Amino acid sequence: MTKPVFRFAPSPNGRLHLGHAYSALLNADFAKRFGGRFLLRIEDIDIARCRPEFEAAIYEDLAWLGLVWESPVRRQSEHFSDYRAAFLRLKERGAVYPCFCSRKEITAAIACQETETDRPWPRDPDGTPLYPGTCRNLSDEEAERRIASGEPHAWRLDSAQLQRMLPGPYRYRRFDREGREEIVAADPWRWGDTVVVRKETPTSYHFSVVLDDALQGITHVVRGQDLEAATDLHVLLQTLLGLPTPLYHHHGLVLDQTGDKLAKSRQSTSLAEARAAGLDPQAIRQRLGF
Ligand code: GLU
């Protein structure tokens, strides 16, 4: 039997905090208990926000925690051509369409719909209003003309088309700390016409995470509950691209004193600060329940 493969996949856009430490330690703990491998992947597709010093700090913080991972580490920014090739497959299948809208235009179209229907516009599980479909019905000629003229554009999944092509039902297997598995129903349609290729990068989080998990042979994905709903979309992308669906475990989030989830953007205490304040790795492990 092949060994289970786990991965921790941080983005180098800030210092790691206790929530990251928990996720990394849990992955490594699972890998150890299941006799599996533990990989690290640097999710740095957002070249404007990711910085080499944060990547260096990830290695430093994880090593300080006592974690050991396999080399070489996969860095997503080195694989834009893989994402491009996979995207062309989606395009050939007619699963995506180009979208030229700016955020402002999308907001205005939704406000207009809300006024017209006197109803709140539906939102995705992250709370973002679903794309109102403005560019869905552009003619091929117009879309090609606008692309040829250099107009910035993203590529979105055509969810109406996909519901006809691949109606489902969708499901995946989740596992718990004891290794028990159960089947979970997935509803990818609640994400609407998601962006798979952004305007400014040749991929997106959802697209590259699904491709890389498959390329790296990840069998078990362990990540925070904040990404649980995204798994529904990942299962659809795996089906569309003919990729295997790993097993998933979505762990609880480490909260701060006020009950909010830790976030780099809220300047939550970083591991580096905890270290500077005199905490040792053993104390961190204990605090996180290992
Ligand atoms: N790069 C993502 C993050 O830092 C995690 C992706 C994943 O585990 O699927 O939140």
mmCIF file of C-alpha atoms and ligand atoms in Angstrom:
data_model
loop_
_atom_site.group_PDB
_atom_site.id
_atom_site.type_symbol
_atom_site.label_atom_id
_atom_site.label_comp_id
_atom_site.label_asym_id
_atom_site.label_seq_id
_atom_site.Cartn_x
_atom_site.Cartn_y
_atom_site.Cartn_z
ATOM 1 C CA MET A 1 0.000 0.000 0.000
ATOM 2 C CA THR A 2 1.307 3.489 -0.800
ATOM 3 C CA LYS A 3 2.023 5.759 2.118
ATOM 4 C CA PRO A 4 -0.438 8.547 3.006
ATOM 5 C CA VAL A 5 0.875 11.983 2.017
ATOM 6 C CA PHE A 6 0.113 15.123 4.060
ATOM 7 C CA ARG A 7 1.044 18.726 3.391
ATOM 8 C CA PHE A 8 1.139 22.096 5.092
ATOM 9 C CA ALA A 9 0.638 24.891 2.547
ATOM 10 C CA PRO A 10 1.196 28.387 3.963
ATOM 11 C CA SER A 11 1.294 31.630 1.977
ATOM 12 C CA PRO A 12 4.380 33.787 2.619
ATOM 13 C CA ASN A 13 2.434 37.038 2.990
ATOM 14 C CA GLY A 14 3.102 37.563 6.707
ATOM 15 C CA ARG A 15 4.573 35.847 9.769
ATOM 16 C CA LEU A 16 3.092 32.528 10.886
ATOM 17 C CA HIS A 17 0.879 32.667 13.982
ATOM 18 C CA LEU A 18 -0.361 30.037 16.430
ATOM 19 C CA GLY A 19 -3.117 28.954 14.039
ATOM 20 C CA HIS A 20 -0.517 28.042 11.424
ATOM 21 C CA ALA A 21 1.549 26.260 14.058
ATOM 22 C CA TYR A 22 -1.513 24.193 14.987
ATOM 23 C CA SER A 23 -2.211 23.244 11.363
ATOM 24 C CA ALA A 24 1.423 22.345 10.668
ATOM 25 C CA LEU A 25 1.789 20.330 13.887
ATOM 26 C CA LEU A 26 -1.493 18.519 13.258
ATOM 27 C CA ASN A 27 -0.414 17.553 9.728
ATOM 28 C CA ALA A 28 2.926 16.278 11.005
ATOM 29 C CA ASP A 29 1.184 14.452 13.855
ATOM 30 C CA PHE A 30 -1.220 12.726 11.449
ATOM 31 C CA ALA A 31 1.680 11.819 9.139
ATOM 32 C CA LYS A 32 3.520 10.252 12.046
ATOM 33 C CA ARG A 33 0.512 8.322 13.351
ATOM 34 C CA PHE A 34 -0.566 7.124 9.887
ATOM 35 C CA GLY A 35 3.006 6.216 8.839
ATOM 36 C CA GLY A 36 2.835 8.864 6.128
ATOM 37 C CA ARG A 37 4.961 11.576 4.516
ATOM 38 C CA PHE A 38 4.846 15.268 5.376
ATOM 39 C CA LEU A 39 5.369 17.880 2.658
ATOM 40 C CA LEU A 40 5.546 21.657 2.744
ATOM 41 C CA ARG A 41 4.225 23.775 -0.096
ATOM 42 C CA ILE A 42 4.721 27.519 -0.436
ATOM 43 C CA GLU A 43 1.555 29.089 -1.847
ATOM 44 C CA ASP A 44 3.015 32.248 -3.330
ATOM 45 C CA ILE A 45 0.890 32.902 -6.423
ATOM 46 C CA ASP A 46 0.091 36.384 -5.148
ATOM 47 C CA ILE A 47 3.433 37.880 -6.123
ATOM 48 C CA ALA A 48 2.409 41.376 -4.998
ATOM 49 C CA ARG A 49 1.826 40.268 -1.386
ATOM 50 C CA CYS A 50 4.254 37.365 -0.959
ATOM 51 C CA ARG A 51 7.808 38.206 0.091
ATOM 52 C CA PRO A 52 11.037 36.151 0.238
ATOM 53 C CA GLU A 53 11.669 37.205 3.840
ATOM 54 C CA PHE A 54 8.305 35.732 4.886
ATOM 55 C CA GLU A 55 9.172 32.498 3.086
ATOM 56 C CA ALA A 56 12.523 32.347 4.902
ATOM 57 C CA ALA A 57 10.653 32.988 8.174
ATOM 58 C CA ILE A 58 8.286 30.058 7.471
ATOM 59 C CA TYR A 59 11.256 27.654 7.271
ATOM 60 C CA GLU A 60 12.761 29.178 10.387
ATOM 61 C CA ASP A 61 9.526 29.051 12.433
ATOM 62 C CA LEU A 62 8.639 25.489 11.388
ATOM 63 C CA ALA A 63 12.151 24.210 12.085
ATOM 64 C CA TRP A 64 12.043 25.946 15.484
ATOM 65 C CA LEU A 65 8.812 24.061 16.219
ATOM 66 C CA GLY A 66 10.732 20.863 15.529
ATOM 67 C CA LEU A 67 9.070 19.995 12.217
ATOM 68 C CA VAL A 68 10.871 18.114 9.480
ATOM 69 C CA TRP A 69 9.598 18.132 5.894
ATOM 70 C CA GLU A 70 10.715 16.646 2.605
ATOM 71 C CA SER A 71 12.804 18.472 0.011
ATOM 72 C CA PRO A 72 12.433 20.002 -2.470
ATOM 73 C CA VAL A 73 9.637 22.278 -1.288
ATOM 74 C CA ARG A 74 7.144 23.078 -4.047
ATOM 75 C CA ARG A 75 6.804 26.805 -4.639
ATOM 76 C CA GLN A 76 3.710 27.650 -6.643
ATOM 77 C CA SER A 77 5.279 30.697 -8.295
ATOM 78 C CA GLU A 78 7.663 28.312 -10.114
ATOM 79 C CA HIS A 79 4.780 26.422 -11.710
ATOM 80 C CA PHE A 80 2.706 29.008 -13.519
ATOM 81 C CA SER A 81 3.169 27.045 -16.758
ATOM 82 C CA ASP A 82 1.545 23.941 -15.168
ATOM 83 C CA TYR A 83 -1.485 26.038 -14.176
ATOM 84 C CA ARG A 84 -1.642 27.553 -17.635
ATOM 85 C CA ALA A 85 -1.632 24.087 -19.276
ATOM 86 C CA ALA A 86 -4.429 22.872 -16.989
ATOM 87 C CA PHE A 87 -6.398 26.046 -17.636
ATOM 88 C CA LEU A 88 -6.193 25.466 -21.403
ATOM 89 C CA ARG A 89 -7.801 22.056 -20.821
ATOM 90 C CA LEU A 90 -10.697 23.723 -19.014
ATOM 91 C CA LYS A 91 -11.016 26.251 -21.793
ATOM 92 C CA GLU A 92 -11.105 23.549 -24.462
ATOM 93 C CA ARG A 93 -13.955 21.875 -22.602
ATOM 94 C CA GLY A 94 -15.954 25.114 -22.602
ATOM 95 C CA ALA A 95 -15.965 25.157 -18.797
ATOM 96 C CA VAL A 96 -14.802 28.778 -18.418
ATOM 97 C CA TYR A 97 -15.476 32.208 -19.879
ATOM 98 C CA PRO A 98 -13.503 35.461 -19.763
ATOM 99 C CA CYS A 99 -14.757 38.188 -17.431
ATOM 100 C CA PHE A 100 -13.780 41.796 -17.996
ATOM 101 C CA CYS A 101 -15.698 43.304 -15.058
ATOM 102 C CA SER A 102 -14.007 45.423 -12.426
ATOM 103 C CA ARG A 103 -15.025 45.018 -8.773
ATOM 104 C CA LYS A 104 -16.853 48.322 -9.011
ATOM 105 C CA GLU A 105 -18.898 47.156 -11.992
ATOM 106 C CA ILE A 106 -19.837 43.926 -10.211
ATOM 107 C CA THR A 107 -20.943 45.840 -7.097
ATOM 108 C CA ALA A 108 -23.009 48.215 -9.221
ATOM 109 C CA ALA A 109 -24.677 45.357 -11.149
ATOM 110 C CA ILE A 110 -25.624 43.643 -7.885
ATOM 111 C CA ALA A 111 -26.985 46.859 -6.339
ATOM 112 C CA CYS A 112 -29.082 47.307 -9.458
ATOM 113 C CA GLN A 113 -30.462 43.744 -9.203
ATOM 114 C CA GLU A 114 -31.232 44.220 -5.510
ATOM 115 C CA THR A 115 -33.191 47.382 -6.220
ATOM 116 C CA GLU A 116 -35.054 45.772 -9.102
ATOM 117 C CA THR A 117 -36.011 42.587 -7.251
ATOM 118 C CA ASP A 118 -36.184 44.132 -3.761
ATOM 119 C CA ARG A 119 -34.294 41.077 -2.480
ATOM 120 C CA PRO A 120 -30.760 40.590 -1.152
ATOM 121 C CA TRP A 121 -28.455 39.135 -3.802
ATOM 122 C CA PRO A 122 -27.212 35.584 -2.973
ATOM 123 C CA ARG A 123 -23.755 35.214 -1.487
ATOM 124 C CA ASP A 124 -21.128 32.469 -1.559
ATOM 125 C CA PRO A 125 -20.111 30.644 1.663
ATOM 126 C CA ASP A 126 -17.426 33.297 2.298
ATOM 127 C CA GLY A 127 -20.072 36.014 2.203
ATOM 128 C CA THR A 128 -19.066 37.454 -1.183
ATOM 129 C CA PRO A 129 -22.031 38.202 -3.469
ATOM 130 C CA LEU A 130 -22.215 35.701 -6.343
ATOM 131 C CA TYR A 131 -21.038 37.009 -9.688
ATOM 132 C CA PRO A 132 -24.119 38.412 -11.473
ATOM 133 C CA GLY A 133 -23.105 36.843 -14.792
ATOM 134 C CA THR A 134 -22.530 40.049 -16.766
ATOM 135 C CA CYS A 135 -19.861 38.531 -19.066
ATOM 136 C CA ARG A 136 -21.384 35.042 -19.249
ATOM 137 C CA ASN A 137 -23.242 35.722 -22.452
ATOM 138 C CA LEU A 138 -20.733 37.804 -24.390
ATOM 139 C CA SER A 139 -20.392 36.514 -27.934
ATOM 140 C CA ASP A 140 -17.148 34.685 -28.758
ATOM 141 C CA GLU A 141 -16.328 37.440 -31.243
ATOM 142 C CA GLU A 142 -16.690 40.197 -28.685
ATOM 143 C CA ALA A 143 -14.724 38.294 -26.042
ATOM 144 C CA GLU A 144 -11.929 37.572 -28.525
ATOM 145 C CA ARG A 145 -11.853 41.167 -29.702
ATOM 146 C CA ARG A 146 -11.557 42.474 -26.151
ATOM 147 C CA ILE A 147 -8.839 39.946 -25.261
ATOM 148 C CA ALA A 148 -6.924 40.819 -28.456
ATOM 149 C CA SER A 149 -7.122 44.516 -27.604
ATOM 150 C CA GLY A 150 -5.357 43.767 -24.307
ATOM 151 C CA GLU A 151 -8.315 44.389 -21.990
ATOM 152 C CA PRO A 152 -7.557 42.874 -18.533
ATOM 153 C CA HIS A 153 -9.720 39.834 -17.844
ATOM 154 C CA ALA A 154 -10.172 36.959 -15.413
ATOM 155 C CA TRP A 155 -11.583 33.510 -16.291
ATOM 156 C CA ARG A 156 -14.624 32.197 -14.452
ATOM 157 C CA LEU A 157 -16.170 28.752 -14.200
ATOM 158 C CA ASP A 158 -19.393 28.610 -16.171
ATOM 159 C CA SER A 159 -21.432 26.989 -13.406
ATOM 160 C CA ALA A 160 -24.657 26.808 -15.452
ATOM 161 C CA GLN A 161 -22.822 24.949 -18.212
ATOM 162 C CA LEU A 162 -21.064 22.712 -15.684
ATOM 163 C CA GLN A 163 -24.327 21.807 -13.998
ATOM 164 C CA ARG A 164 -25.421 20.400 -17.332
ATOM 165 C CA MET A 165 -22.060 18.779 -18.173
ATOM 166 C CA LEU A 166 -21.261 17.364 -14.736
ATOM 167 C CA PRO A 167 -24.421 17.494 -12.637
ATOM 168 C CA GLY A 168 -23.007 15.413 -9.761
ATOM 169 C CA PRO A 169 -23.919 14.521 -7.048
ATOM 170 C CA TYR A 170 -20.596 15.501 -5.467
ATOM 171 C CA ARG A 171 -19.119 14.032 -2.335
ATOM 172 C CA TYR A 172 -15.828 13.467 -0.582
ATOM 173 C CA ARG A 173 -14.523 11.490 2.355
ATOM 174 C CA ARG A 174 -13.510 13.166 5.580
ATOM 175 C CA PHE A 175 -11.485 11.598 8.366
ATOM 176 C CA ASP A 176 -11.123 12.315 12.072
ATOM 177 C CA ARG A 177 -8.237 12.162 14.573
ATOM 178 C CA GLU A 178 -8.846 8.433 15.062
ATOM 179 C CA GLY A 179 -8.731 7.767 11.318
ATOM 180 C CA ARG A 180 -12.479 7.094 11.026
ATOM 181 C CA GLU A 181 -13.887 8.075 7.655
ATOM 182 C CA GLU A 182 -17.285 9.274 6.537
ATOM 183 C CA ILE A 183 -18.800 10.499 3.303
ATOM 184 C CA VAL A 184 -19.827 14.145 3.070
ATOM 185 C CA ALA A 185 -22.100 15.653 0.421
ATOM 186 C CA ALA A 186 -20.596 18.617 -1.451
ATOM 187 C CA ASP A 187 -22.498 21.440 -3.123
ATOM 188 C CA PRO A 188 -20.119 23.282 -5.485
ATOM 189 C CA TRP A 189 -22.926 25.308 -7.060
ATOM 190 C CA ARG A 190 -23.215 27.567 -4.027
ATOM 191 C CA TRP A 191 -19.963 29.201 -5.193
ATOM 192 C CA GLY A 192 -21.475 30.444 -8.454
ATOM 193 C CA ASP A 193 -19.122 31.381 -11.295
ATOM 194 C CA THR A 194 -15.832 31.339 -9.382
ATOM 195 C CA VAL A 195 -12.664 32.925 -10.745
ATOM 196 C CA VAL A 196 -10.159 30.188 -11.668
ATOM 197 C CA VAL A 197 -7.644 32.464 -13.370
ATOM 198 C CA ARG A 198 -7.272 35.944 -11.918
ATOM 199 C CA LYS A 199 -6.617 39.081 -13.871
ATOM 200 C CA GLU A 200 -3.150 39.529 -12.429
ATOM 201 C CA THR A 201 -1.913 35.902 -12.108
ATOM 202 C CA PRO A 202 -2.347 32.888 -14.403
ATOM 203 C CA THR A 203 -4.174 30.967 -11.657
ATOM 204 C CA SER A 204 -6.111 31.366 -8.381
ATOM 205 C CA TYR A 205 -5.991 29.786 -4.919
ATOM 206 C CA HIS A 206 -8.714 27.218 -5.723
ATOM 207 C CA PHE A 207 -7.227 26.208 -9.039
ATOM 208 C CA SER A 208 -3.600 25.817 -7.970
ATOM 209 C CA VAL A 209 -4.381 24.092 -4.664
ATOM 210 C CA VAL A 210 -6.345 21.386 -6.481
ATOM 211 C CA LEU A 211 -3.670 20.894 -9.147
ATOM 212 C CA ASP A 212 -0.805 20.839 -6.662
ATOM 213 C CA ASP A 213 -2.495 18.440 -4.277
ATOM 214 C CA ALA A 214 -2.823 16.046 -7.234
ATOM 215 C CA LEU A 215 0.667 16.719 -8.635
ATOM 216 C CA GLN A 216 2.232 16.106 -5.238
ATOM 217 C CA GLY A 217 0.165 12.961 -4.657
ATOM 218 C CA ILE A 218 -1.481 14.368 -1.517
ATOM 219 C CA THR A 219 -3.822 11.720 -0.105
ATOM 220 C CA HIS A 220 -4.902 13.546 3.083
ATOM 221 C CA VAL A 221 -5.613 17.279 3.289
ATOM 222 C CA VAL A 222 -5.595 18.692 6.824
ATOM 223 C CA ARG A 223 -6.538 22.369 6.970
ATOM 224 C CA GLY A 224 -8.685 24.838 8.895
ATOM 225 C CA GLN A 225 -12.471 24.876 9.062
ATOM 226 C CA ASP A 226 -12.385 28.227 7.276
ATOM 227 C CA LEU A 227 -11.648 26.239 4.091
ATOM 228 C CA GLU A 228 -14.293 23.549 4.616
ATOM 229 C CA ALA A 229 -16.850 25.107 2.254
ATOM 230 C CA ALA A 230 -14.141 25.592 -0.399
ATOM 231 C CA THR A 231 -13.681 21.815 -0.500
ATOM 232 C CA ASP A 232 -17.049 21.563 -2.301
ATOM 233 C CA LEU A 233 -15.591 23.653 -5.105
ATOM 234 C CA HIS A 234 -12.321 21.718 -5.048
ATOM 235 C CA VAL A 235 -14.226 18.466 -5.593
ATOM 236 C CA LEU A 236 -15.880 19.955 -8.677
ATOM 237 C CA LEU A 237 -12.488 21.122 -10.041
ATOM 238 C CA GLN A 238 -10.995 17.669 -9.401
ATOM 239 C CA THR A 239 -13.857 16.057 -11.319
ATOM 240 C CA LEU A 240 -13.498 18.523 -14.160
ATOM 241 C CA LEU A 241 -9.738 17.981 -14.427
ATOM 242 C CA GLY A 242 -9.900 14.200 -13.924
ATOM 243 C CA LEU A 243 -7.902 14.375 -10.681
ATOM 244 C CA PRO A 244 -8.305 12.181 -7.592
ATOM 245 C CA THR A 245 -10.084 13.630 -4.560
ATOM 246 C CA PRO A 246 -7.974 13.349 -1.385
ATOM 247 C CA LEU A 247 -9.507 12.701 2.028
ATOM 248 C CA TYR A 248 -10.107 15.844 4.090
ATOM 249 C CA HIS A 249 -9.928 16.850 7.726
ATOM 250 C CA HIS A 250 -10.971 20.413 8.591
ATOM 251 C CA HIS A 251 -9.707 21.338 12.008
ATOM 252 C CA GLY A 252 -11.043 23.927 14.468
ATOM 253 C CA LEU A 253 -9.436 27.358 14.371
ATOM 254 C CA VAL A 254 -7.235 28.774 17.097
ATOM 255 C CA LEU A 255 -9.041 31.829 18.462
ATOM 256 C CA ASP A 256 -7.691 34.911 20.196
ATOM 257 C CA GLN A 257 -8.889 36.178 23.601
ATOM 258 C CA THR A 258 -11.842 37.940 22.015
ATOM 259 C CA GLY A 259 -12.979 34.770 20.216
ATOM 260 C CA ASP A 260 -11.884 35.928 16.747
ATOM 261 C CA LYS A 261 -9.887 33.688 14.460
ATOM 262 C CA LEU A 262 -6.194 34.545 14.266
ATOM 263 C CA ALA A 263 -5.182 36.361 11.100
ATOM 264 C CA LYS A 264 -2.036 37.906 9.717
ATOM 265 C CA SER A 265 -4.131 40.907 8.702
ATOM 266 C CA ARG A 266 -5.212 41.469 12.325
ATOM 267 C CA GLN A 267 -1.567 41.325 13.467
ATOM 268 C CA SER A 268 -2.269 38.271 15.626
ATOM 269 C CA THR A 269 0.659 37.254 17.787
ATOM 270 C CA SER A 270 3.212 35.647 15.535
ATOM 271 C CA LEU A 271 5.321 32.640 16.441
ATOM 272 C CA ALA A 272 8.359 34.907 16.249
ATOM 273 C CA GLU A 273 6.847 37.199 18.899
ATOM 274 C CA ALA A 274 5.919 34.234 21.090
ATOM 275 C CA ARG A 275 9.505 33.049 20.754
ATOM 276 C CA ALA A 276 10.876 36.499 21.585
ATOM 277 C CA ALA A 277 8.633 36.573 24.665
ATOM 278 C CA GLY A 278 10.440 33.462 25.908
ATOM 279 C CA LEU A 279 7.999 30.670 24.960
ATOM 280 C CA ASP A 280 9.707 27.465 23.880
ATOM 281 C CA PRO A 281 8.396 24.988 21.272
ATOM 282 C CA GLN A 282 7.293 22.597 24.006
ATOM 283 C CA ALA A 283 5.143 25.325 25.589
ATOM 284 C CA ILE A 284 3.584 26.096 22.193
ATOM 285 C CA ARG A 285 2.838 22.409 21.574
ATOM 286 C CA GLN A 286 1.276 22.127 25.012
ATOM 287 C CA ARG A 287 -0.819 25.245 24.566
ATOM 288 C CA LEU A 288 -2.107 23.800 21.268
ATOM 289 C CA GLY A 289 -2.947 20.449 22.832
ATOM 290 C CA PHE A 290 -0.128 18.249 21.467
HETATM 291 N N1 GLU B 1 -2.441 28.666 1.449
HETATM 292 C C1 GLU B 1 -3.624 28.558 2.231
HETATM 293 C C2 GLU B 1 -3.516 29.425 3.448
HETATM 294 O O1 GLU B 1 -2.424 29.813 3.823
HETATM 295 C C3 GLU B 1 -3.925 27.143 2.685
HETATM 296 C C4 GLU B 1 -4.364 26.283 1.589
HETATM 297 C C5 GLU B 1 -4.843 24.897 1.962
HETATM 298 O O2 GLU B 1 -4.415 24.340 3.001
HETATM 299 O O3 GLU B 1 -5.592 24.358 1.192
HETATM 300 O O4 GLU B 1 -4.544 29.722 4.031
#
